[in-house]
Amino acid sequence: MRVATAMEGLHYVLHAPQGDTYADLLFTMIERRAKRPPITYTTFQARDLGGDTAELLKAAVREAFERFRPQAMLVGASCTAELIQDDPGGLARTLGLPVPVVPIDLPSYQRKENWGAAETLYRLVRAFATTPRKAAERPRCNILGPTALGFRHRDDLVEIRALLERIGVVVHVVAPLGATPADLARLGEADFNVVLYPEIADQAAAWLERSFGQPRTRVVPIGVGATQDFIAEVGALAGIDTTAILAEETSRLPWYSRSVDSNYLTGKRVFIFGDATHAIAAARVAARELAFEVVGLGTYSREQAREVREAARGYGLEALVSDDYLAVEAAIAAAQPELVLGTQMERHIAKKLGIPCAVISAPVHVQDFPARHSPQMGFEGANVLFDTWVHPLMMGLEEHLLHMFRDDFEFHDDAGASHLGAAAAVVAKVEQLGWAPDAEKELRKIPFFVRGKARRNTESFAAEAGLTTITVETLYDAKAHFSR
């Protein structure tokens, strides 16, 4: 649905019961699209199961074609409708429509969303991309991967299109976002493909490389260093000298990173989890450009597990590859980070644990589709990353002030923290960590941005001393020990 609704001139007929027809809410309320997605549902009900649901599907396909007159149609079934085994693609082909009909038969119960998006784009590209490469005055590329309901895809596309134009490369086709079936037919005319989101576009790009000899980019331009590597890679593929462009770095992130007090950045422990593309990129930015210490790296994208494991080894870590949010929560609690970079799920986990969090990857919520221009990619995207990741850490100063004035009628502990909610007062459970209540209370008086280090030092001191319960005396003994 993310691929189909991103395109123009394509209509998707979805065989689905009542209850599975929630796409309008996703795309109009969360992404805040100005128009309804091009989807028609069969919307069969329980009483229809005793009749001919196949006829309902054929009628829906015919009516959708007559009403919308698309260039092509996509036909598939929701996960629930799969159980009926009506074969939507086969039924649609029997109608003899004057436009191409592409069937999408995906094993919803065995595979995940990103795989489904990749498979859909791959099948559409195979169905329509037929035009061979043509000579052109300037090198041309396709941009593959941006979809509807994608995390910052709209803004990333603006940045990368402008960057390619600066290099001297013409953007030939963008797919699937904004593309028509006729545009997909022209994909083979480009010299190479820019793959922005490998989870979605790498499979289609690999087929184009085999079929039309089009190489594809491997670098995802998230962060200053990766953007510079991307420029060099594009220059090599296009045969363009990019030395001058690389010298014109326009991101503020490097200067801001050097100018901010090191107490806010250097050595801050960060846990990273998301889709493979954003998780790997975020780890590179965190470690190399912001001087953070990466203490956890993981993904739910099992198809890219090998790449994430390889990246994790570079930080001396074992990657967490899981779609179990409880496993992710346990890993975050064990790592005791000072910042979490993750998805909407990790945002909830971080709130529960009282840790600052920034969202870097889907799944996301409405607040991650801002009205302002807010990319993740390119030099401007690096600026956005700095603001999004660093400011939650600097807000620790506000936490410190709240503790200083905790007895004031406006700032007492029961009022809750200003930017983290009541969860900011929640530290790990006493019975699990062996902290006495008075010691736990004393620990909460330590400034937010160094509290994690104080906890780890105290626990290490207590373990070496053979203690089972940490008291206030233990806390102060540990402080004296580590101050020597």
Short mmCIF file of C-alpha atoms in Angstrom, two decimals:
data_model
loop_
_atom_site.label_atom_id
_atom_site.label_comp_id
_atom_site.label_asym_id
_atom_site.label_seq_id
_atom_site.Cartn_x
_atom_site.Cartn_y
_atom_site.Cartn_z
CA MET A 1 0.00 0.00 0.00
CA ARG A 2 2.92 2.38 0.68
CA VAL A 3 4.22 1.73 -2.84
CA ALA A 4 0.86 1.82 -4.60
CA THR A 5 -0.38 4.97 -2.90
CA ALA A 6 2.92 6.74 -3.62
CA MET A 7 2.38 6.45 -7.36
CA GLU A 8 0.23 8.35 -9.84
CA GLY A 9 -1.91 6.74 -12.52
CA LEU A 10 -1.99 3.45 -10.63
CA HIS A 11 -5.05 2.14 -8.80
CA TYR A 12 -4.93 -0.58 -6.16
CA VAL A 13 -7.89 -2.92 -5.64
CA LEU A 14 -7.57 -4.64 -2.28
CA HIS A 15 -9.64 -7.71 -1.48
CA ALA A 16 -10.34 -7.07 2.20
CA PRO A 17 -13.07 -7.51 4.82
CA GLN A 18 -14.50 -4.77 6.95
CA GLY A 19 -11.86 -3.89 9.53
CA ASP A 20 -8.93 -4.11 7.12
CA THR A 21 -9.90 -0.90 5.35
CA TYR A 22 -7.92 1.49 7.51
CA ALA A 23 -5.56 2.89 4.86
CA ASP A 24 -7.43 6.18 4.61
CA LEU A 25 -6.68 6.82 8.28
CA LEU A 26 -2.98 5.99 7.89
CA PHE A 27 -2.41 8.18 4.87
CA THR A 28 -4.81 11.05 5.50
CA MET A 29 -4.45 11.38 9.27
CA ILE A 30 -0.86 10.31 9.99
CA GLU A 31 0.85 11.42 6.78
CA ARG A 32 -1.75 14.19 6.33
CA ARG A 33 -2.16 13.76 2.59
CA ALA A 34 -4.36 16.24 0.79
CA LYS A 35 -6.21 13.50 -1.10
CA ARG A 36 -7.49 10.01 -0.51
CA PRO A 37 -5.15 7.17 -1.47
CA PRO A 38 -5.98 5.47 -4.79
CA ILE A 39 -7.38 2.30 -3.24
CA THR A 40 -10.66 0.46 -3.73
CA TYR A 41 -11.73 -2.19 -1.22
CA THR A 42 -14.08 -5.07 -1.78
CA THR A 43 -15.16 -4.70 1.89
CA PHE A 44 -16.85 -8.08 2.17
CA GLN A 45 -18.64 -8.96 5.39
CA ALA A 46 -19.17 -12.17 7.33
CA ARG A 47 -22.46 -12.87 5.58
CA ASP A 48 -20.69 -12.70 2.18
CA LEU A 49 -18.52 -15.70 3.04
CA GLY A 50 -21.47 -17.96 2.35
CA GLY A 51 -21.75 -16.57 -1.18
CA ASP A 52 -19.31 -15.79 -3.99
CA THR A 53 -16.62 -13.39 -2.76
CA ALA A 54 -14.81 -13.85 -6.08
CA GLU A 55 -17.65 -12.07 -7.86
CA LEU A 56 -17.44 -9.23 -5.35
CA LEU A 57 -13.77 -8.82 -6.24
CA LYS A 58 -14.37 -8.83 -10.00
CA ALA A 59 -17.15 -6.28 -9.63
CA ALA A 60 -14.88 -4.02 -7.55
CA VAL A 61 -12.10 -4.20 -10.17
CA ARG A 62 -14.48 -3.35 -13.01
CA GLU A 63 -16.05 -0.44 -11.12
CA ALA A 64 -12.67 0.95 -10.08
CA PHE A 65 -11.44 0.93 -13.67
CA GLU A 66 -14.57 2.61 -14.99
CA ARG A 67 -14.45 5.29 -12.29
CA PHE A 68 -10.74 6.14 -12.17
CA ARG A 69 -9.43 5.11 -15.63
CA PRO A 70 -5.88 4.44 -14.38
CA GLN A 71 -2.86 3.64 -16.55
CA ALA A 72 -2.49 0.33 -14.70
CA MET A 73 -4.02 -1.56 -11.80
CA LEU A 74 -2.59 -3.42 -8.85
CA VAL A 75 -4.66 -6.24 -7.34
CA GLY A 76 -4.04 -8.01 -4.04
CA ALA A 77 -5.54 -9.32 -0.82
CA SER A 78 -5.22 -8.23 2.80
CA CYS A 79 -3.85 -10.71 5.31
CA THR A 80 -7.36 -11.75 6.36
CA ALA A 81 -8.61 -12.12 2.78
CA GLU A 82 -5.65 -14.37 1.96
CA LEU A 83 -7.35 -17.10 3.96
CA ILE A 84 -10.23 -17.21 1.43
CA GLN A 85 -7.81 -18.00 -1.44
CA ASP A 86 -9.81 -16.21 -4.11
CA ASP A 87 -6.72 -15.53 -6.31
CA PRO A 88 -7.32 -11.78 -6.93
CA GLY A 89 -4.72 -11.54 -9.70
CA GLY A 90 -6.10 -14.45 -11.67
CA LEU A 91 -9.68 -13.21 -11.34
CA ALA A 92 -8.72 -9.70 -12.48
CA ARG A 93 -6.96 -11.03 -15.59
CA THR A 94 -10.16 -12.77 -16.71
CA LEU A 95 -11.89 -9.37 -17.00
CA GLY A 96 -9.93 -8.39 -20.11
CA LEU A 97 -9.29 -4.80 -19.02
CA PRO A 98 -7.49 -2.56 -21.55
CA VAL A 99 -4.75 -1.67 -19.03
CA PRO A 100 -2.04 -3.80 -17.42
CA VAL A 101 -3.09 -5.58 -14.21
CA VAL A 102 -0.26 -6.51 -11.86
CA PRO A 103 -1.13 -9.14 -9.23
CA ILE A 104 0.48 -8.84 -5.79
CA ASP A 105 0.30 -12.13 -3.90
CA LEU A 106 2.34 -11.67 -0.72
CA PRO A 107 2.59 -14.13 2.22
CA SER A 108 1.49 -11.68 4.89
CA TYR A 109 1.71 -14.20 7.71
CA GLN A 110 5.32 -15.15 6.92
CA ARG A 111 6.96 -11.87 5.85
CA LYS A 112 7.18 -8.31 7.16
CA GLU A 113 6.16 -4.91 5.81
CA ASN A 114 9.47 -3.79 4.30
CA TRP A 115 9.79 -7.06 2.41
CA GLY A 116 6.28 -6.54 1.06
CA ALA A 117 7.12 -3.03 -0.10
CA ALA A 118 10.32 -4.25 -1.76
CA GLU A 119 8.55 -7.12 -3.48
CA THR A 120 5.77 -4.82 -4.74
CA LEU A 121 8.23 -2.32 -6.22
CA TYR A 122 10.24 -5.14 -7.76
CA ARG A 123 7.18 -6.63 -9.47
CA LEU A 124 6.05 -3.26 -10.76
CA VAL A 125 9.50 -2.49 -12.14
CA ARG A 126 9.70 -5.89 -13.83
CA ALA A 127 6.24 -5.40 -15.32
CA PHE A 128 6.89 -1.97 -16.83
CA ALA A 129 10.63 -1.27 -17.25
CA THR A 130 11.29 -2.13 -20.89
CA THR A 131 13.00 0.87 -22.49
CA PRO A 132 16.78 0.41 -23.02
CA ARG A 133 19.33 3.10 -22.20
CA LYS A 134 19.58 6.12 -24.50
CA ALA A 135 22.49 8.48 -24.96
CA ALA A 136 22.16 11.88 -23.24
CA GLU A 137 24.23 15.05 -22.94
CA ARG A 138 24.41 14.83 -19.16
CA PRO A 139 24.55 11.71 -16.98
CA ARG A 140 21.16 10.62 -15.71
CA CYS A 141 20.08 8.63 -12.67
CA ASN A 142 16.91 7.26 -11.16
CA ILE A 143 16.15 7.74 -7.46
CA LEU A 144 14.62 4.56 -6.03
CA GLY A 145 13.00 3.91 -2.69
CA PRO A 146 10.87 6.87 -1.47
CA THR A 147 7.31 5.77 -0.68
CA ALA A 148 4.16 7.12 0.86
CA LEU A 149 4.09 6.97 4.66
CA GLY A 150 7.89 6.77 4.65
CA PHE A 151 9.91 8.33 7.47
CA ARG A 152 11.06 11.73 6.09
CA HIS A 153 11.07 10.35 2.53
CA ARG A 154 9.46 13.50 1.14
CA ASP A 155 12.12 15.75 2.65
CA ASP A 156 15.02 13.40 1.91
CA LEU A 157 14.02 13.44 -1.74
CA VAL A 158 14.17 17.23 -1.89
CA GLU A 159 17.69 17.24 -0.43
CA ILE A 160 19.11 14.47 -2.60
CA ARG A 161 17.55 15.77 -5.81
CA ALA A 162 19.15 19.17 -5.18
CA LEU A 163 22.49 17.55 -4.32
CA LEU A 164 22.50 15.52 -7.54
CA GLU A 165 21.76 18.64 -9.55
CA ARG A 166 24.73 20.38 -7.89
CA ILE A 167 26.93 17.46 -8.91
CA GLY A 168 25.68 17.77 -12.48
CA VAL A 169 23.50 14.65 -12.65
CA VAL A 170 19.98 14.79 -14.10
CA VAL A 171 17.29 13.05 -12.07
CA HIS A 172 15.48 10.96 -14.67
CA VAL A 173 12.76 9.09 -12.71
CA VAL A 174 11.87 8.97 -9.01
CA ALA A 175 10.09 5.78 -8.02
CA PRO A 176 7.76 4.89 -6.55
CA LEU A 177 6.97 8.32 -5.02
CA GLY A 178 5.23 10.40 -7.69
CA ALA A 179 5.94 7.96 -10.54
CA THR A 180 3.41 6.72 -13.09
CA PRO A 181 3.52 3.33 -14.82
CA ALA A 182 4.79 5.20 -17.89
CA ASP A 183 7.67 6.57 -15.79
CA LEU A 184 8.57 3.04 -14.70
CA ALA A 185 8.80 2.09 -18.39
CA ARG A 186 11.57 4.70 -18.79
CA LEU A 187 13.73 3.49 -15.88
CA GLY A 188 16.12 1.69 -18.24
CA GLU A 189 17.08 4.96 -19.95
CA ALA A 190 19.14 6.19 -16.96
CA ASP A 191 22.88 5.59 -16.51
CA PHE A 192 22.66 4.43 -12.89
CA ASN A 193 20.32 4.18 -9.92
CA VAL A 194 20.49 5.96 -6.56
CA VAL A 195 19.14 3.64 -3.86
CA LEU A 196 18.03 5.75 -0.89
CA TYR A 197 16.30 3.03 1.14
CA PRO A 198 17.79 -0.44 0.48
CA GLU A 199 15.01 -2.20 2.42
CA ILE A 200 12.58 -1.07 -0.27
CA ALA A 201 14.59 -0.46 -3.45
CA ASP A 202 17.62 -2.74 -3.46
CA GLN A 203 15.80 -5.72 -4.95
CA ALA A 204 14.42 -3.67 -7.85
CA ALA A 205 17.78 -1.95 -8.36
CA ALA A 206 19.57 -5.31 -8.51
CA TRP A 207 17.18 -6.46 -11.24
CA LEU A 208 17.73 -3.24 -13.21
CA GLU A 209 21.47 -3.76 -12.89
CA ARG A 210 21.19 -7.28 -14.30
CA SER A 211 18.72 -6.36 -17.01
CA PHE A 212 19.99 -2.97 -18.21
CA GLY A 213 23.55 -2.83 -16.92
CA GLN A 214 22.72 0.05 -14.56
CA PRO A 215 25.03 0.21 -11.52
CA ARG A 216 23.54 1.32 -8.20
CA THR A 217 24.78 3.37 -5.28
CA ARG A 218 25.67 1.60 -2.05
CA VAL A 219 26.14 4.60 0.27
CA VAL A 220 23.12 6.04 2.10
CA PRO A 221 23.78 9.81 2.58
CA ILE A 222 22.85 10.19 6.26
CA GLY A 223 25.40 12.29 8.15
CA VAL A 224 28.21 14.52 6.91
CA GLY A 225 30.71 11.73 6.29
CA ALA A 226 28.23 9.49 4.48
CA THR A 227 27.02 12.43 2.37
CA GLN A 228 30.60 13.14 1.31
CA ASP A 229 31.09 9.45 0.47
CA PHE A 230 27.82 9.52 -1.50
CA ILE A 231 28.97 12.52 -3.53
CA ALA A 232 32.24 10.77 -4.36
CA GLU A 233 30.38 7.57 -5.31
CA VAL A 234 27.94 9.41 -7.58
CA GLY A 235 30.83 11.29 -9.17
CA ALA A 236 32.57 8.02 -9.95
CA LEU A 237 29.42 6.50 -11.48
CA ALA A 238 28.68 9.64 -13.52
CA GLY A 239 32.28 10.36 -14.53
CA ILE A 240 32.25 13.78 -12.85
CA ASP A 241 34.99 15.39 -10.75
CA THR A 242 33.33 16.21 -7.40
CA THR A 243 36.38 17.73 -5.68
CA ALA A 244 34.95 21.25 -5.69
CA ILE A 245 31.58 20.14 -4.33
CA LEU A 246 33.19 18.14 -1.54
CA ALA A 247 35.11 21.26 -0.54
CA GLU A 248 31.82 23.19 -0.21
CA GLU A 249 30.50 21.37 2.82
CA THR A 250 27.30 23.13 3.91
CA SER A 251 26.39 21.31 7.13
CA ARG A 252 26.67 22.99 10.51
CA LEU A 253 26.97 19.68 12.35
CA PRO A 254 30.81 19.49 12.46
CA TRP A 255 31.20 23.01 13.85
CA TYR A 256 28.29 22.61 16.27
CA SER A 257 29.74 19.33 17.53
CA ARG A 258 33.09 20.97 18.23
CA SER A 259 31.55 24.06 19.81
CA VAL A 260 29.19 22.35 22.27
CA ASP A 261 30.54 21.69 25.76
CA SER A 262 31.97 18.17 25.77
CA ASN A 263 29.95 17.36 28.90
CA TYR A 264 26.90 17.19 26.65
CA LEU A 265 28.41 15.00 23.93
CA THR A 266 31.72 13.23 24.45
CA GLY A 267 31.27 9.67 25.61
CA LYS A 268 27.50 9.86 25.99
CA ARG A 269 26.12 6.33 25.86
CA VAL A 270 23.61 5.80 23.05
CA PHE A 271 21.45 2.79 22.16
CA ILE A 272 20.33 2.60 18.50
CA PHE A 273 17.50 0.50 17.05
CA GLY A 274 15.46 0.80 13.85
CA ASP A 275 15.37 -0.36 10.26
CA ALA A 276 18.80 -1.42 9.02
CA THR A 277 19.44 1.64 6.86
CA HIS A 278 18.80 4.20 9.56
CA ALA A 279 20.31 2.18 12.41
CA ILE A 280 23.66 1.66 10.64
CA ALA A 281 23.77 5.30 9.53
CA ALA A 282 22.85 6.60 12.98
CA ALA A 283 25.62 4.57 14.60
CA ARG A 284 28.20 6.07 12.23
CA VAL A 285 27.02 9.62 12.90
CA ALA A 286 26.83 9.05 16.65
CA ALA A 287 30.31 7.56 16.95
CA ARG A 288 32.27 9.55 14.36
CA GLU A 289 30.55 12.92 14.23
CA LEU A 290 29.10 13.45 17.71
CA ALA A 291 31.64 11.53 19.83
CA PHE A 292 28.96 9.34 21.44
CA GLU A 293 29.68 5.84 22.67
CA VAL A 294 27.44 3.32 20.90
CA VAL A 295 26.43 0.78 23.56
CA GLY A 296 23.69 -0.97 21.61
CA LEU A 297 22.82 -1.47 17.93
CA GLY A 298 19.95 -3.47 16.51
CA THR A 299 17.25 -3.82 13.90
CA TYR A 300 13.95 -5.51 13.19
CA SER A 301 14.91 -5.85 9.49
CA ARG A 302 15.94 -9.49 9.34
CA GLU A 303 16.62 -9.22 5.60
CA GLN A 304 19.53 -6.86 6.39
CA ALA A 305 20.66 -8.63 9.57
CA ARG A 306 24.08 -9.42 8.13
CA GLU A 307 24.84 -5.75 7.43
CA VAL A 308 23.75 -4.71 10.93
CA ARG A 309 25.80 -7.45 12.59
CA GLU A 310 28.86 -6.35 10.60
CA ALA A 311 28.33 -2.72 11.65
CA ALA A 312 27.87 -3.73 15.30
CA ARG A 313 31.15 -5.63 15.34
CA GLY A 314 32.87 -2.39 14.41
CA TYR A 315 31.74 -0.97 17.76
CA GLY A 316 32.61 -4.10 19.71
CA LEU A 317 28.94 -5.10 20.03
CA GLU A 318 26.69 -8.01 19.23
CA ALA A 319 23.75 -6.77 17.16
CA LEU A 320 20.20 -7.24 18.42
CA VAL A 321 18.06 -8.57 15.55
CA SER A 322 14.50 -8.90 16.81
CA ASP A 323 10.96 -7.64 16.36
CA ASP A 324 10.09 -8.42 19.99
CA TYR A 325 9.76 -5.07 21.75
CA LEU A 326 10.19 -6.73 25.15
CA ALA A 327 13.61 -8.00 24.07
CA VAL A 328 14.50 -4.49 22.91
CA GLU A 329 13.33 -3.02 26.22
CA ALA A 330 15.42 -5.52 28.18
CA ALA A 331 18.49 -4.69 26.08
CA ILE A 332 18.03 -0.95 26.60
CA ALA A 333 17.59 -1.38 30.36
CA ALA A 334 20.72 -3.54 30.53
CA ALA A 335 22.84 -1.09 28.50
CA GLN A 336 21.78 1.90 30.65
CA PRO A 337 22.22 4.45 27.84
CA GLU A 338 21.87 8.19 28.23
CA LEU A 339 20.11 8.53 24.86
CA VAL A 340 17.98 6.19 22.76
CA LEU A 341 17.72 6.55 18.98
CA GLY A 342 14.91 4.34 17.73
CA THR A 343 11.39 3.97 16.43
CA GLN A 344 8.05 4.96 17.92
CA MET A 345 8.23 1.78 20.03
CA GLU A 346 11.60 2.75 21.52
CA ARG A 347 10.16 6.19 22.30
CA HIS A 348 7.63 4.49 24.59
CA ILE A 349 10.34 2.31 26.14
CA ALA A 350 12.58 5.31 26.77
CA LYS A 351 9.74 7.23 28.43
CA LYS A 352 9.14 4.28 30.73
CA LEU A 353 12.83 4.19 31.67
CA GLY A 354 13.20 7.96 31.95
CA ILE A 355 15.74 8.24 29.11
CA PRO A 356 15.75 10.90 26.35
CA CYS A 357 14.85 9.53 22.92
CA ALA A 358 14.86 10.68 19.30
CA VAL A 359 13.02 8.83 16.51
CA ILE A 360 15.25 7.88 13.56
CA SER A 361 13.22 5.23 11.75
CA ALA A 362 9.78 3.84 11.00
CA PRO A 363 7.47 2.77 12.57
CA VAL A 364 6.60 6.35 13.37
CA HIS A 365 3.68 8.50 14.50
CA VAL A 366 1.98 11.67 13.28
CA GLN A 367 4.54 13.90 15.00
CA ASP A 368 7.23 12.43 12.76
CA PHE A 369 5.55 13.97 9.68
CA PRO A 370 6.25 17.63 10.47
CA ALA A 371 4.94 20.49 8.35
CA ARG A 372 8.45 21.98 8.20
CA HIS A 373 11.23 20.71 5.97
CA SER A 374 13.02 18.14 8.14
CA PRO A 375 15.17 15.68 6.16
CA GLN A 376 17.51 13.01 7.49
CA MET A 377 19.72 12.89 4.40
CA GLY A 378 22.27 15.27 2.93
CA PHE A 379 24.03 18.15 4.62
CA GLU A 380 20.80 19.76 5.81
CA GLY A 381 19.74 16.38 7.16
CA ALA A 382 22.92 16.34 9.26
CA ASN A 383 21.83 19.65 10.79
CA VAL A 384 18.47 18.13 11.65
CA LEU A 385 20.18 15.13 13.25
CA PHE A 386 22.28 17.39 15.47
CA ASP A 387 19.24 19.30 16.72
CA THR A 388 17.14 16.17 17.20
CA TRP A 389 19.76 14.14 19.05
CA VAL A 390 21.73 16.69 21.06
CA HIS A 391 18.98 18.90 22.46
CA PRO A 392 17.38 16.12 24.56
CA LEU A 393 20.75 15.64 26.30
CA MET A 394 21.14 19.37 26.92
CA MET A 395 17.69 19.40 28.48
CA GLY A 396 19.33 17.54 31.36
CA LEU A 397 20.23 20.97 32.71
CA GLU A 398 16.54 21.69 33.11
CA GLU A 399 16.16 18.43 35.01
CA HIS A 400 18.98 19.51 37.32
CA LEU A 401 17.26 22.82 38.06
CA LEU A 402 14.00 21.04 38.80
CA HIS A 403 15.78 18.90 41.37
CA MET A 404 17.40 21.94 42.93
CA PHE A 405 13.96 23.49 43.41
CA ARG A 406 12.16 20.22 44.15
CA ASP A 407 10.65 21.60 47.36
CA ASP A 408 9.18 24.63 45.59
CA PHE A 409 5.39 24.45 45.23
CA GLU A 410 5.67 24.62 41.42
CA PHE A 411 8.58 22.22 41.02
CA HIS A 412 8.02 19.45 43.55
CA ASP A 413 8.58 15.86 42.38
CA ASP A 414 4.89 15.03 42.19
CA ALA A 415 4.45 17.71 39.52
CA GLY A 416 6.43 15.60 37.06
CA ALA A 417 9.23 16.56 34.71
CA SER A 418 8.58 19.22 32.13
CA HIS A 419 9.72 17.39 29.03
CA LEU A 420 9.72 13.70 29.93
CA GLY A 421 6.49 13.47 31.91
CA ALA A 422 6.19 11.58 35.17
CA ALA A 423 8.40 8.85 33.74
CA ALA A 424 11.46 11.06 34.26
CA ALA A 425 11.18 10.22 37.98
CA VAL A 426 11.13 6.51 37.24
CA VAL A 427 14.52 4.90 37.75
CA ALA A 428 15.08 1.14 37.59
CA LYS A 429 13.14 -0.83 40.20
CA VAL A 430 14.80 -1.00 43.62
CA GLU A 431 14.18 -4.67 44.17
CA GLN A 432 15.85 -5.59 40.88
CA LEU A 433 18.99 -3.53 41.46
CA GLY A 434 19.45 -4.01 45.20
CA TRP A 435 19.26 -0.32 46.07
CA ALA A 436 17.94 0.73 49.45
CA PRO A 437 15.09 3.26 49.24
CA ASP A 438 17.07 6.07 50.87
CA ALA A 439 20.01 5.44 48.50
CA GLU A 440 17.67 5.47 45.49
CA LYS A 441 16.25 8.78 46.70
CA GLU A 442 19.74 10.23 47.13
CA LEU A 443 20.74 9.04 43.64
CA ARG A 444 17.84 11.02 42.15
CA LYS A 445 19.40 14.22 43.49
CA ILE A 446 22.38 13.78 41.16
CA PRO A 447 22.04 15.78 37.90
CA PHE A 448 20.22 13.88 35.19
CA PHE A 449 23.04 13.91 32.65
CA VAL A 450 25.58 12.20 34.97
CA ARG A 451 23.18 10.08 37.00
CA GLY A 452 23.70 7.01 34.81
CA LYS A 453 27.46 7.13 35.30
CA ALA A 454 27.03 7.54 39.07
CA ARG A 455 24.73 4.51 39.17
CA ARG A 456 27.16 2.35 37.18
CA ASN A 457 30.16 3.41 39.30
CA THR A 458 28.31 2.74 42.54
CA GLU A 459 27.12 -0.68 41.41
CA SER A 460 30.65 -1.58 40.30
CA PHE A 461 32.07 -0.44 43.64
CA ALA A 462 29.44 -2.41 45.58
CA ALA A 463 30.06 -5.57 43.54
CA GLU A 464 33.80 -5.42 44.14
CA ALA A 465 33.18 -4.91 47.85
CA GLY A 466 30.86 -7.92 47.95
CA LEU A 467 27.83 -5.91 49.05
CA THR A 468 24.25 -7.02 48.29
CA THR A 469 22.43 -3.79 49.10
CA ILE A 470 23.49 -0.28 48.15
CA THR A 471 22.90 2.21 50.96
CA VAL A 472 23.47 5.97 51.16
CA GLU A 473 26.83 5.23 52.79
CA THR A 474 27.76 3.00 49.83
CA LEU A 475 26.84 5.80 47.43
CA TYR A 476 29.14 8.28 49.17
CA ASP A 477 31.93 5.71 49.62
CA ALA A 478 31.80 5.03 45.86
CA LYS A 479 31.90 8.75 45.13
CA ALA A 480 35.01 9.15 47.30
CA HIS A 481 36.62 6.10 45.71
CA PHE A 482 36.20 7.33 42.14
CA SER A 483 37.22 10.89 43.03
CA ARG A 484 40.74 9.85 44.03
#
